[in-house]
Coordinates of C-alpha atoms and ligand atoms in Angstrom, one line a residue:
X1 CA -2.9 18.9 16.7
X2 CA -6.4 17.8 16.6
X3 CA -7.7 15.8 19.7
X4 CA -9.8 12.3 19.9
X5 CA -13.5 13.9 19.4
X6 CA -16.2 12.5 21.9
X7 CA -19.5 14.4 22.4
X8 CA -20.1 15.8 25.1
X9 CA -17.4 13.9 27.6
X10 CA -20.0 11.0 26.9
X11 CA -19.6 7.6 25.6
X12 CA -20.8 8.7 22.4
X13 CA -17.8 9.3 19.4
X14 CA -18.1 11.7 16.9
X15 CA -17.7 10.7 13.4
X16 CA -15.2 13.3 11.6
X17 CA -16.6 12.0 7.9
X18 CA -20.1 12.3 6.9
X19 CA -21.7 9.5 4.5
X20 CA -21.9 9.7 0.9
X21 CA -22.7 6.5 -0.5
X22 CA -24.6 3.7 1.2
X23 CA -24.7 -0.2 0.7
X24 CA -28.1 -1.5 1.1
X25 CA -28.2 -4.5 3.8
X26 CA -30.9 -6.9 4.9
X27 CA -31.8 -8.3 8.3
X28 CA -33.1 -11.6 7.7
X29 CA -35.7 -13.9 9.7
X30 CA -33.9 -16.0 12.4
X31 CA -35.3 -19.4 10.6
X32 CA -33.4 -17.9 7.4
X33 CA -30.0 -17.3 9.4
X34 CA -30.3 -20.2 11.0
X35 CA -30.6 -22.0 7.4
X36 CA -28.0 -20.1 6.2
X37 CA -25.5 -21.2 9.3
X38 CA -26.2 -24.5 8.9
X39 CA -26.0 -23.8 5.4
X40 CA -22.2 -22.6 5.5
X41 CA -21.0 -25.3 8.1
X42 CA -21.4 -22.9 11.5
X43 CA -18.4 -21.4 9.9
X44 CA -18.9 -17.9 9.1
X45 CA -16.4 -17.7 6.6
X46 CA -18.6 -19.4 4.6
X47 CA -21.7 -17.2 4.9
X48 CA -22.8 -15.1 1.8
X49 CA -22.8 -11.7 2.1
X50 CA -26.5 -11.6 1.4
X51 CA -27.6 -13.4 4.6
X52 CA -25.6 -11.3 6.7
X53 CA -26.6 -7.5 8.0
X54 CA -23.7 -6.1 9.5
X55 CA -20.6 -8.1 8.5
X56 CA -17.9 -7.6 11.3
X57 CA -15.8 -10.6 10.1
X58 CA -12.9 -8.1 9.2
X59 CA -11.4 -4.9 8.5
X60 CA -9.8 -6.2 5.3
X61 CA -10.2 -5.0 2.0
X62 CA -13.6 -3.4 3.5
X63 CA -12.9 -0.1 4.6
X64 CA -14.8 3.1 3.7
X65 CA -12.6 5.0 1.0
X66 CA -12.8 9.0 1.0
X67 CA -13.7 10.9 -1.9
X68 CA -9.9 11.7 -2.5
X69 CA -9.4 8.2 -2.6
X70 CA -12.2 7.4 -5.7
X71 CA -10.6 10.7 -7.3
X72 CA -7.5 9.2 -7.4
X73 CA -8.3 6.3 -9.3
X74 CA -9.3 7.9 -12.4
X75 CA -6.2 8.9 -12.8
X76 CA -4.1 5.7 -12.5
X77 CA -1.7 5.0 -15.3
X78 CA -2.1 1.8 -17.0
X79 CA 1.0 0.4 -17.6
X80 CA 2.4 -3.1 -17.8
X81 CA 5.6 -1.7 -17.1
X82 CA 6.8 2.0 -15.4
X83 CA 3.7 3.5 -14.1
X84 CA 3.1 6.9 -12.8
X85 CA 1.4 5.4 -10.5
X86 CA 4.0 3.0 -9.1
X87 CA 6.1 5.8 -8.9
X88 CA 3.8 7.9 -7.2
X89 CA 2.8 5.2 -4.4
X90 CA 6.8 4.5 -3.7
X91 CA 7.2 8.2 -3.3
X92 CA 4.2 8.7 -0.4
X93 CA 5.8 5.5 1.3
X94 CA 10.0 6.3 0.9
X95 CA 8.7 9.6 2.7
X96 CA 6.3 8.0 5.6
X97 CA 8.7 5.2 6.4
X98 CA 12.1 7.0 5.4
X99 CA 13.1 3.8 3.6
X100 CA 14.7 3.4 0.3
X101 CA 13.2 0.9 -1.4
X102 CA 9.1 -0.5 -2.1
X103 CA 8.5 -3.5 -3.5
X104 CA 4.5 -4.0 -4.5
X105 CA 2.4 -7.2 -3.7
X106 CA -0.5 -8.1 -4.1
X107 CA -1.5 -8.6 -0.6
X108 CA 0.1 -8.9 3.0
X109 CA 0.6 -12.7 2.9
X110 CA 1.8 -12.2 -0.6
X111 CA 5.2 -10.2 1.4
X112 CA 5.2 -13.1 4.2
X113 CA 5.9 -15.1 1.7
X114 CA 8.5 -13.3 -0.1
X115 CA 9.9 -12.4 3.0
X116 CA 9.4 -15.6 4.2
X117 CA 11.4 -17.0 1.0
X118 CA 14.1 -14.8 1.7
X119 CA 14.9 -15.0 5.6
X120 CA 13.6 -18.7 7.0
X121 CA 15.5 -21.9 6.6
X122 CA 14.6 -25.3 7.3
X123 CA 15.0 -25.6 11.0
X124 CA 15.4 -21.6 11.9
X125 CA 13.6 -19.5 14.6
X126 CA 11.3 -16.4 13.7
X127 CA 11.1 -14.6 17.1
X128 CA 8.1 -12.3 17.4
X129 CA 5.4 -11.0 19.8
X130 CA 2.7 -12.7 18.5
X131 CA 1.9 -14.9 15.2
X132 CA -0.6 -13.9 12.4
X133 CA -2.2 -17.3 10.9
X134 CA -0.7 -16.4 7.4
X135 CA 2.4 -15.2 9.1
X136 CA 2.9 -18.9 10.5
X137 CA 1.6 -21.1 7.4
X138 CA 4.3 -19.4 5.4
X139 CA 7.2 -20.3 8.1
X140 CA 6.3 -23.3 8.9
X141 CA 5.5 -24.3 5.3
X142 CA 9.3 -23.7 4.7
X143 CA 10.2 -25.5 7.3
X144 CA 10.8 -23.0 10.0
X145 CA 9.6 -22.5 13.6
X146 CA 7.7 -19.5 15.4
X147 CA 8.7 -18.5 18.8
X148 CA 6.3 -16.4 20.5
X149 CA 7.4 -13.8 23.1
X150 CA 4.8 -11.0 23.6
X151 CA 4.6 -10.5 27.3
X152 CA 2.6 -11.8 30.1
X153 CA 0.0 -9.6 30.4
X154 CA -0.6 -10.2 26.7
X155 CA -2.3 -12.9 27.2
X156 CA -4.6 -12.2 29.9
X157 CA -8.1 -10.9 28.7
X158 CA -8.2 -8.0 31.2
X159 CA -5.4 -5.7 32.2
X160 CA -4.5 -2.1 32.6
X161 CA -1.4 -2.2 30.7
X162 CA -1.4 -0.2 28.0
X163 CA 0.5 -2.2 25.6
X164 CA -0.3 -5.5 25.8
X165 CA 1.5 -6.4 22.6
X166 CA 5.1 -5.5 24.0
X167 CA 7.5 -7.9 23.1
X168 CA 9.2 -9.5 26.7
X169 CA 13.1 -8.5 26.3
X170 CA 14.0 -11.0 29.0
X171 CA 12.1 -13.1 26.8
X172 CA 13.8 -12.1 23.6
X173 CA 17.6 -12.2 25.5
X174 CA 17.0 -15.9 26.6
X175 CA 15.6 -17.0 23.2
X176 CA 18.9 -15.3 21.6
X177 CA 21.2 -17.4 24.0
X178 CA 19.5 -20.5 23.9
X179 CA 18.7 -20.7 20.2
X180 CA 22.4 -18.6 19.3
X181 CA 21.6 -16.1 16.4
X182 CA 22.4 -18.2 13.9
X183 CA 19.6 -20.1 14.0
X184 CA 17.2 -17.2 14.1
X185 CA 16.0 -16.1 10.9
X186 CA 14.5 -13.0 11.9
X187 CA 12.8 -11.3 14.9
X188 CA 9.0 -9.9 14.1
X189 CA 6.7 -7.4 16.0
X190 CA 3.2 -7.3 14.8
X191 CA 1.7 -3.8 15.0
X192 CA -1.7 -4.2 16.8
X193 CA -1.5 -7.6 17.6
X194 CA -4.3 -9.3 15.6
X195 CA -4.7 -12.6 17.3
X196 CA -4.5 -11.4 20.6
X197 CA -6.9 -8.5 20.8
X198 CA -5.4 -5.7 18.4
X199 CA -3.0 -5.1 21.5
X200 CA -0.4 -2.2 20.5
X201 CA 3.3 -2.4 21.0
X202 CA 5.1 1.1 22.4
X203 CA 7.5 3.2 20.9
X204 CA 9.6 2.5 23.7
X205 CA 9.8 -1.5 23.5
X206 CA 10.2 -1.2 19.8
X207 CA 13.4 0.8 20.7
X208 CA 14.6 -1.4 22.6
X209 CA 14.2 -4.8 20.4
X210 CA 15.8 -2.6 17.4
X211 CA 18.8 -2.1 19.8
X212 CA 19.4 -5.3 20.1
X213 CA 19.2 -6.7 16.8
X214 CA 21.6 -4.4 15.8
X215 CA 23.6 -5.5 18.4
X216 CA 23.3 -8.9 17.7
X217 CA 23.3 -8.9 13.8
X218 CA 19.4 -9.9 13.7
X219 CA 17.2 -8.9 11.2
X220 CA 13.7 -7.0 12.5
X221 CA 10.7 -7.4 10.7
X222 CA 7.5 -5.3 11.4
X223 CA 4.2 -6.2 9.9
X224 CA 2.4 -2.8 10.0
X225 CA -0.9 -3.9 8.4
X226 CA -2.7 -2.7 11.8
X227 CA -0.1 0.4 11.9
X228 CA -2.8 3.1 12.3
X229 CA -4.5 1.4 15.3
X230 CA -1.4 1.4 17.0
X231 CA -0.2 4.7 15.7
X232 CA -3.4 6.2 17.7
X233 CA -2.6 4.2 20.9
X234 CA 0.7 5.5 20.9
X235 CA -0.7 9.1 20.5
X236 CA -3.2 8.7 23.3
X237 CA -1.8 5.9 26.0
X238 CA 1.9 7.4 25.8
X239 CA 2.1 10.6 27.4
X240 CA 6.2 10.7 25.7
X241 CA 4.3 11.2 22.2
X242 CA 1.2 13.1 22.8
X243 CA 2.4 15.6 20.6
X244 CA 4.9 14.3 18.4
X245 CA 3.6 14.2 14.9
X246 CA 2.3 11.1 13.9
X247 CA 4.6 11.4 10.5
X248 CA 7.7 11.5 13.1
X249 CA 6.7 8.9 14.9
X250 CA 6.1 6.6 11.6
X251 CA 9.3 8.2 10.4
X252 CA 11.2 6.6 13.6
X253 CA 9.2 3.2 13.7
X254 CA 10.9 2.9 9.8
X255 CA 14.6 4.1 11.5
X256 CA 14.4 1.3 13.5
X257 CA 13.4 -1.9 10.8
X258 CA 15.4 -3.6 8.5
X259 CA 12.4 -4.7 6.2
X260 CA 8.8 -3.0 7.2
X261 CA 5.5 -4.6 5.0
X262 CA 1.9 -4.5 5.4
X263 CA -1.0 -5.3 4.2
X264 CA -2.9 -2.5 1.9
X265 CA -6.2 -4.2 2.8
X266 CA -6.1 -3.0 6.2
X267 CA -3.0 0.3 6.1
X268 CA -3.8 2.7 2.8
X269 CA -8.0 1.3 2.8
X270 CA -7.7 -0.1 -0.4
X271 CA -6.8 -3.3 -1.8
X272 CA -2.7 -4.7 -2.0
X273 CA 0.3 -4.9 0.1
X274 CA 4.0 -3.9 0.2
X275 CA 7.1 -4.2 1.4
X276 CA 9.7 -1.5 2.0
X277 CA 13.7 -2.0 3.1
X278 CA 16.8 0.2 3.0
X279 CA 19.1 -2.8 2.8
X280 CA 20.6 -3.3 -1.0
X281 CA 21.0 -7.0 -0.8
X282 CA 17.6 -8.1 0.9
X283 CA 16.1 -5.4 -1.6
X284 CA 17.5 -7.1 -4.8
X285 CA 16.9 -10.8 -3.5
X286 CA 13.4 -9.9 -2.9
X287 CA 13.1 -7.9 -6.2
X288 CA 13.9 -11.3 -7.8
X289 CA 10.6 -12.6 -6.6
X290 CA 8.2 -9.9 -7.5
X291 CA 8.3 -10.9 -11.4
X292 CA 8.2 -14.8 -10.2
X293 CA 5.3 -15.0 -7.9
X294 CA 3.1 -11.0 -8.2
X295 CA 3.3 -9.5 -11.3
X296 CA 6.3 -7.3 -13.1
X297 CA 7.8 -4.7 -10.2
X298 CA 5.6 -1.4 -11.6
X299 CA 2.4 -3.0 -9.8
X300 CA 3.0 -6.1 -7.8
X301 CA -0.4 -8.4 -9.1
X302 CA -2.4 -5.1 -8.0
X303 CA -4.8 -2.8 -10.1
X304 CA -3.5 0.2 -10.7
X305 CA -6.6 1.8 -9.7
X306 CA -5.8 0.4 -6.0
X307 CA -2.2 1.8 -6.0
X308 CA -3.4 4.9 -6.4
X309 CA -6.0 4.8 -3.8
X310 CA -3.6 3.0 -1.4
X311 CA -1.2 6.5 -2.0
X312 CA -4.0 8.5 -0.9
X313 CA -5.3 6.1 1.8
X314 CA -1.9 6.1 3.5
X315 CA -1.3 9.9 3.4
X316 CA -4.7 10.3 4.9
X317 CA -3.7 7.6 8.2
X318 CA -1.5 10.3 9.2
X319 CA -4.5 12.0 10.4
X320 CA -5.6 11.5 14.1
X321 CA -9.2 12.2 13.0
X322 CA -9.2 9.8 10.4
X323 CA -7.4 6.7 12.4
X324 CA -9.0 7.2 15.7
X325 CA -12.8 6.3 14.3
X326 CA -11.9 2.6 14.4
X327 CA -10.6 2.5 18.4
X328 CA -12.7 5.2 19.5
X329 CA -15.8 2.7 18.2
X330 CA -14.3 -0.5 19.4
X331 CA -14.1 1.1 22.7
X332 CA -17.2 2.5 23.1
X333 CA -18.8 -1.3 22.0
X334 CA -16.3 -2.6 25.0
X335 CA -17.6 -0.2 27.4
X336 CA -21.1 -0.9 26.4
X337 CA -20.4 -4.5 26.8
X338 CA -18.6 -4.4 30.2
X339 CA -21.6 -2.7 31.7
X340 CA -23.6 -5.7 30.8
X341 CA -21.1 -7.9 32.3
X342 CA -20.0 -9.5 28.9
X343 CA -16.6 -10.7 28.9
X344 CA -14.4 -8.5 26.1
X345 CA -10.7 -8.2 26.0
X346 CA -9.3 -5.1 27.7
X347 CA -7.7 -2.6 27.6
X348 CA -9.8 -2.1 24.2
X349 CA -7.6 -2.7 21.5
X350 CA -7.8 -1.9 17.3
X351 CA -9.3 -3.6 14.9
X352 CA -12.4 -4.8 16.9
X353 CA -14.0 -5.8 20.0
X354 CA -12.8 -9.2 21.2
X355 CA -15.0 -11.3 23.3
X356 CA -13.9 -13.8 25.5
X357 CA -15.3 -17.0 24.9
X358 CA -13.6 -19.3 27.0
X359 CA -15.7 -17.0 29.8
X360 CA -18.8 -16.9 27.7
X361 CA -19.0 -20.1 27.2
X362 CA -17.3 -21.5 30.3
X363 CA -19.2 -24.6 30.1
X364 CA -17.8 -26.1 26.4
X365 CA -14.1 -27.6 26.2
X366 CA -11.4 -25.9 23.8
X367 CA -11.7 -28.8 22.1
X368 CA -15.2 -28.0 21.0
X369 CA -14.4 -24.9 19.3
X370 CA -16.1 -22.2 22.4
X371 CA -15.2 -18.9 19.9
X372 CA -16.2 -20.7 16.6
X373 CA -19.5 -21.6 18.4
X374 CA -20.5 -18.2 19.6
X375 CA -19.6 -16.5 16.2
X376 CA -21.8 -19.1 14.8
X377 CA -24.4 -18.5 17.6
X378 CA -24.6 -14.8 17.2
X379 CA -25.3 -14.3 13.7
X380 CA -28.2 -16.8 14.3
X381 CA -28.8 -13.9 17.3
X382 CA -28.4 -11.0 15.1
X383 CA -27.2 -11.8 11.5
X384 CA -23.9 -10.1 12.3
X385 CA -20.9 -11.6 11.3
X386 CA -17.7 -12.1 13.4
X387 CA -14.5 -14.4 13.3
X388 CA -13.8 -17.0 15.4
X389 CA -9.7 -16.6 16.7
X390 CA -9.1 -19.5 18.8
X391 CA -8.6 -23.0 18.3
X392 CA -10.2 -23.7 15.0
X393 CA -7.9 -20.6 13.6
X394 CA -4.9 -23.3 15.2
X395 CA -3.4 -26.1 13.2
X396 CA -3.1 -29.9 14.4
X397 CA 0.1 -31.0 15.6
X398 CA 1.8 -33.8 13.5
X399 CA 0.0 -36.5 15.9
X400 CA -3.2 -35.1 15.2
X401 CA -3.9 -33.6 18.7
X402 CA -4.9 -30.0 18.9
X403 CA -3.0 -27.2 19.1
X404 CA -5.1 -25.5 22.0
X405 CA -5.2 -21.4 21.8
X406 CA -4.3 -19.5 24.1
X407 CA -7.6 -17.4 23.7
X408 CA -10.5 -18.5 22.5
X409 CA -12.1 -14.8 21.1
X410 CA -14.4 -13.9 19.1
X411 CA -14.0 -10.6 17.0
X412 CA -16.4 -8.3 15.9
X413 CA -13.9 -6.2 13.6
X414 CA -15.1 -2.6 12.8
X415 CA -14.3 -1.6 8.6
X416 CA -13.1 1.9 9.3
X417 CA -16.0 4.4 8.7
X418 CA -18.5 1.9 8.1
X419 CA -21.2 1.2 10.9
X420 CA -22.9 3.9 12.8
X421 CA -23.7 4.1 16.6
X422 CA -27.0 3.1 16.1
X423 CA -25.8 -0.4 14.7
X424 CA -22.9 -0.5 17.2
X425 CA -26.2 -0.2 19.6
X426 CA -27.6 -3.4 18.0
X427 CA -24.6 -5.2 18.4
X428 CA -24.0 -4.9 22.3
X429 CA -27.8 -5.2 22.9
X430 CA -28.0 -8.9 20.7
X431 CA -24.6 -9.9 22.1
X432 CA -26.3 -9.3 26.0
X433 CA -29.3 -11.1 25.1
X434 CA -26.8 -14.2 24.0
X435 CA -25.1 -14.0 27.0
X436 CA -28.2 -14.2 29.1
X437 CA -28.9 -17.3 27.1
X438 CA -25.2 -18.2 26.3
X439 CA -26.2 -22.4 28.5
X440 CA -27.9 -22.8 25.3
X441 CA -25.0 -22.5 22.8
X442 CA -23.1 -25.9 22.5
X443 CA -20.0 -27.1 21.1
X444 CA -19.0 -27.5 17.3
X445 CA -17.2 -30.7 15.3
X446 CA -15.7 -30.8 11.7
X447 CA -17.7 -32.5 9.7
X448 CA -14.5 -31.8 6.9
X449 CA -11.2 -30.3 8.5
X450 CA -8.4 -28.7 5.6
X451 CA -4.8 -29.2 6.3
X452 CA -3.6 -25.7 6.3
X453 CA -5.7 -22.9 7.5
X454 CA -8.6 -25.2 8.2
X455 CA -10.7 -22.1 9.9
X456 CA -11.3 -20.7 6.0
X457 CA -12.8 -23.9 4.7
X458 CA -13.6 -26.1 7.4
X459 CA -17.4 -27.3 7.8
X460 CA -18.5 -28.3 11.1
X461 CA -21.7 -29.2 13.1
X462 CA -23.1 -28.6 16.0
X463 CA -23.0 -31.0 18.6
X464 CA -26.1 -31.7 19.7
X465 CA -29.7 -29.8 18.7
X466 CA -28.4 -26.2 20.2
X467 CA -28.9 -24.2 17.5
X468 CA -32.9 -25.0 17.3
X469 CA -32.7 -24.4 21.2
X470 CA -31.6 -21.1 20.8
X471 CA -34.1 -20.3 18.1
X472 CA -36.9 -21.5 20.2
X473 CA -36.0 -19.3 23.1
X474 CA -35.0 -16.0 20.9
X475 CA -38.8 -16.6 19.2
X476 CA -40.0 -16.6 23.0
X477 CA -37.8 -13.6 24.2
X478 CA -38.6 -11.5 20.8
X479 CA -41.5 -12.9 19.3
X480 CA -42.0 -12.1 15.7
X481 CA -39.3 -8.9 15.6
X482 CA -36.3 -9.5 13.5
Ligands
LIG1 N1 -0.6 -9.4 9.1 C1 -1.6 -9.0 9.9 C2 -1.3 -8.4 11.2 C3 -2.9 -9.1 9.4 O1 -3.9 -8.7 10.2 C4 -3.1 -9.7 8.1 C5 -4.5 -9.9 7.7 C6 -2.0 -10.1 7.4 C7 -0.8 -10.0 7.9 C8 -2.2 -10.7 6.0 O2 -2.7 -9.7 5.1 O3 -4.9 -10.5 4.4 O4 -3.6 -8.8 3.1 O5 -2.9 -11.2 3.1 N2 -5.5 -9.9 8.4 C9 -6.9 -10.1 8.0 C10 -7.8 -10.2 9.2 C11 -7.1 -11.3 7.1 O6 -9.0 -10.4 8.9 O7 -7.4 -9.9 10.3 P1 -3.6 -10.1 3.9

């Protein structure tokens, strides 16, 4: 069983992959970033690609594929209808998950909303630890309502627990009895909860929500897009599993859900999502969709060339080598940030490092958008891109008011295998620098708000002349350097 590889017992990780093809990427001049931000609204979303150096805005559809993964693609059989290759990627995930049945999408809220069509009704309950943003907009936009139950501790920034994204079965019990099942739609756990740090949930809660759902007739849902992450904290935090094979462990996590789905943008490296079940009559209901709102059932509205590399990519995250590069580098960027007295979420979780802006920027209201201002402040810092998961990632309430977060965070995801120590270095020393300066950053404003999911297309403004503050002082602190 091959161990979590760290040189030297020091805070430095050892890649297991070596590099093979590069992307070239440019630093640009702090007047041209700050251009560009102002440019795309102070919302990063809206950046191009060309203005940024290191793009940390997500782990999605990014990822560094292997060789295998390429290989595969050449041989993907194009077929409108019963391809080899459909076959082939059911096969890999009927043995991980030890389900019967796959059903192809083309990406994770593509099966939230198929799933979403089949479970919620106007007025139901989806229990779950924590929401996903797409997870929500799809309940709510059939009329349903999200309950949230993750624990406590979850929601803290800094804690020793070492799964923060445990559903609360007191919680979950009272929910039942006051809402009575038949007004809950289904119950949800997010793997590696996103919006709350990339917190993992243990083998041992799962068990016991699966329990009772079967006892009560409930349907469980688990969104296993960030399934690697938290296959690896299981492995490491758990002392139970530490050497269970991580295809058993998968293997169980499937025994215990009625309908599992993910997205393939995040699980597999490559680019799709799916949906698996055991149950007949939710399989066949669902299968009804595929054709309506993906594409015909042999491939979902994905390339082939995807499926094939998704096959691969999943088969390969039931290596500990391969799925430990992405925590092992968020933690080492926590650490690194800690020392410096930067606020980050802890324990360290998946997907990214998490700062805490509602500390960083104690001095700006939720209202103003704290985490959408520092993401916007630090790629004028460093022309890195991160995501802003706070309020602006929220939705009004029907009278208009905010919906405040309940953290105000910005990530800084890592692609798996993309970024070396080196630019991991970069990051924590630009990110100290900001925080030495961070009285300088103000608040944001929308100067054009979307309906749904405004954080993708909303433009805002800074309040104030901030951003040419911050310029002036990084100029003084760094003089002409990049
Ligand atoms: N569920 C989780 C836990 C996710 O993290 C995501 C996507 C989805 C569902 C939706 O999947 O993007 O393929 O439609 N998360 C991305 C992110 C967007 O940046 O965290 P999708």
């Amino acid at each position: 069983m091959s161990e979590v590889k760290f040189f030297s017992g020091e805070n430095i990780p050892l890649e297991m992959h070596k590099v093979r093809m590069v992307q070239r990427v440019y630093l640009r001049e702090i007047e041209e970033r700050a251009k560009a931000i102002n440019e795309a609204g102070y919302n990063t979303f809206l950046l191009r690609n060309k203005d940024i150096f290191l793009d940390m805005l997500t782990d999605s559809g990014v990822n560094a594929m292997s060789e295998n993964q390429y290989a595969s693609m050449l041989q993907a059989d194009d077929s409108y209808a019963g391809s080899e290759t459909y076959y082939r990627l059911e096969n890999v995930l009927q043995d991980m998950f030890g389900m019967k049945h796959f059903l192809p999408a083309h990406q994770g809220r593509a099966c939230e909303h198929i799933i979403s069509r089949l479970l919620v009704k106007p007025e139901s309950t989806a229990i779950m630890n924590y929401h996903f943003t797409t997870t929500k907009a799809h309940i709510s936009a059939l009329g349903g309502i999200v309950e949230e139950i993750i624990i406590d501790e979850g929601l803290e920034i800094n804690s020793n627990l070492p799964f923060k994204g445990n559903l609360d079965i007191n919680k979950l019990k009272a929910s039942i009895a006051r809402l009575g099942k038949e007004n809950i739609c289904f119950v949800r756990i997010e793997a590696g909860t996103n919006l709350v740090g990339g917190q993992p949930v243990s083998m041992q809660n799962m068990r016991e929500v699966s329990r009772i759902c079967r006892e009560e007739g409930l349907t469980l849902v688990y969104d296993a897009s960030l399934l690697s992450d938290n296959l690896y904290f299981i492995k490491t935090r758990d002392p139970d599993f530490k050497d269970t094979d991580i295809r058993d462990i998968t293997r169980e996590i499937g025994s215990m859900m009625d309908i599992i789905y993910f997205s393939a943008r995040k699980l597999g490296a490559a680019r799709g999502g799916g949906i698996m079940t055991s149950d007949n009559e939710m399989f066949l209901k669902m299968r009804e969709m595929i054709p309506l709102y993906e594409g015909f059932l042999t491939y979902g509205g994905m390339s082939v060339r995807e499926m094939e590399a998704m096959a691969i990519g999943l088969q390969e995250s039931m290596d500990m080598d391969i799925i430990s590069q992405t925590p092992i580098f968020v933690e080492v960027l926590c650490k690194e940030l800690l020392e410096k007295g930067v606020p980050v979420v802890t324990p360290p979780g998946g997907l990214g490092c998490h700062v805490d802006a509602r500390q960083f920027c104690a001095h700006l209201p939720q209202e103003q958008y704290p985490a959408g201002a520092l993401a916007a402040a630090f790629y004028l810092a460093s022309g890195v891109r991160g995501m802003e998961r706070g309020t602006l990632s929220e939705q009004r309430n029907p009278d208009g008011s905010e919906t405040l977060a309940h953290m105000e965070l910005l990530r800084l995801a890592f692609p798996k295998r993309v970024f070396t120590l080196s630019q991991v270095k970069y990051v924590a020393d630009r990110l100290t620098w900001l925080y030495q300066n961070r009285n300088l950053i103000g608040g944001l404003t929308f100067e054009e708000e979307p309906r749904v999911l405004r954080f993708f297309f909303g433009r805002l403004k800074p309040i104030g002349n901030w951003p040419e503050q911050l310029l002036k002082k990084f100029r003084e602190d760094f003089g002409d350097s990049l």
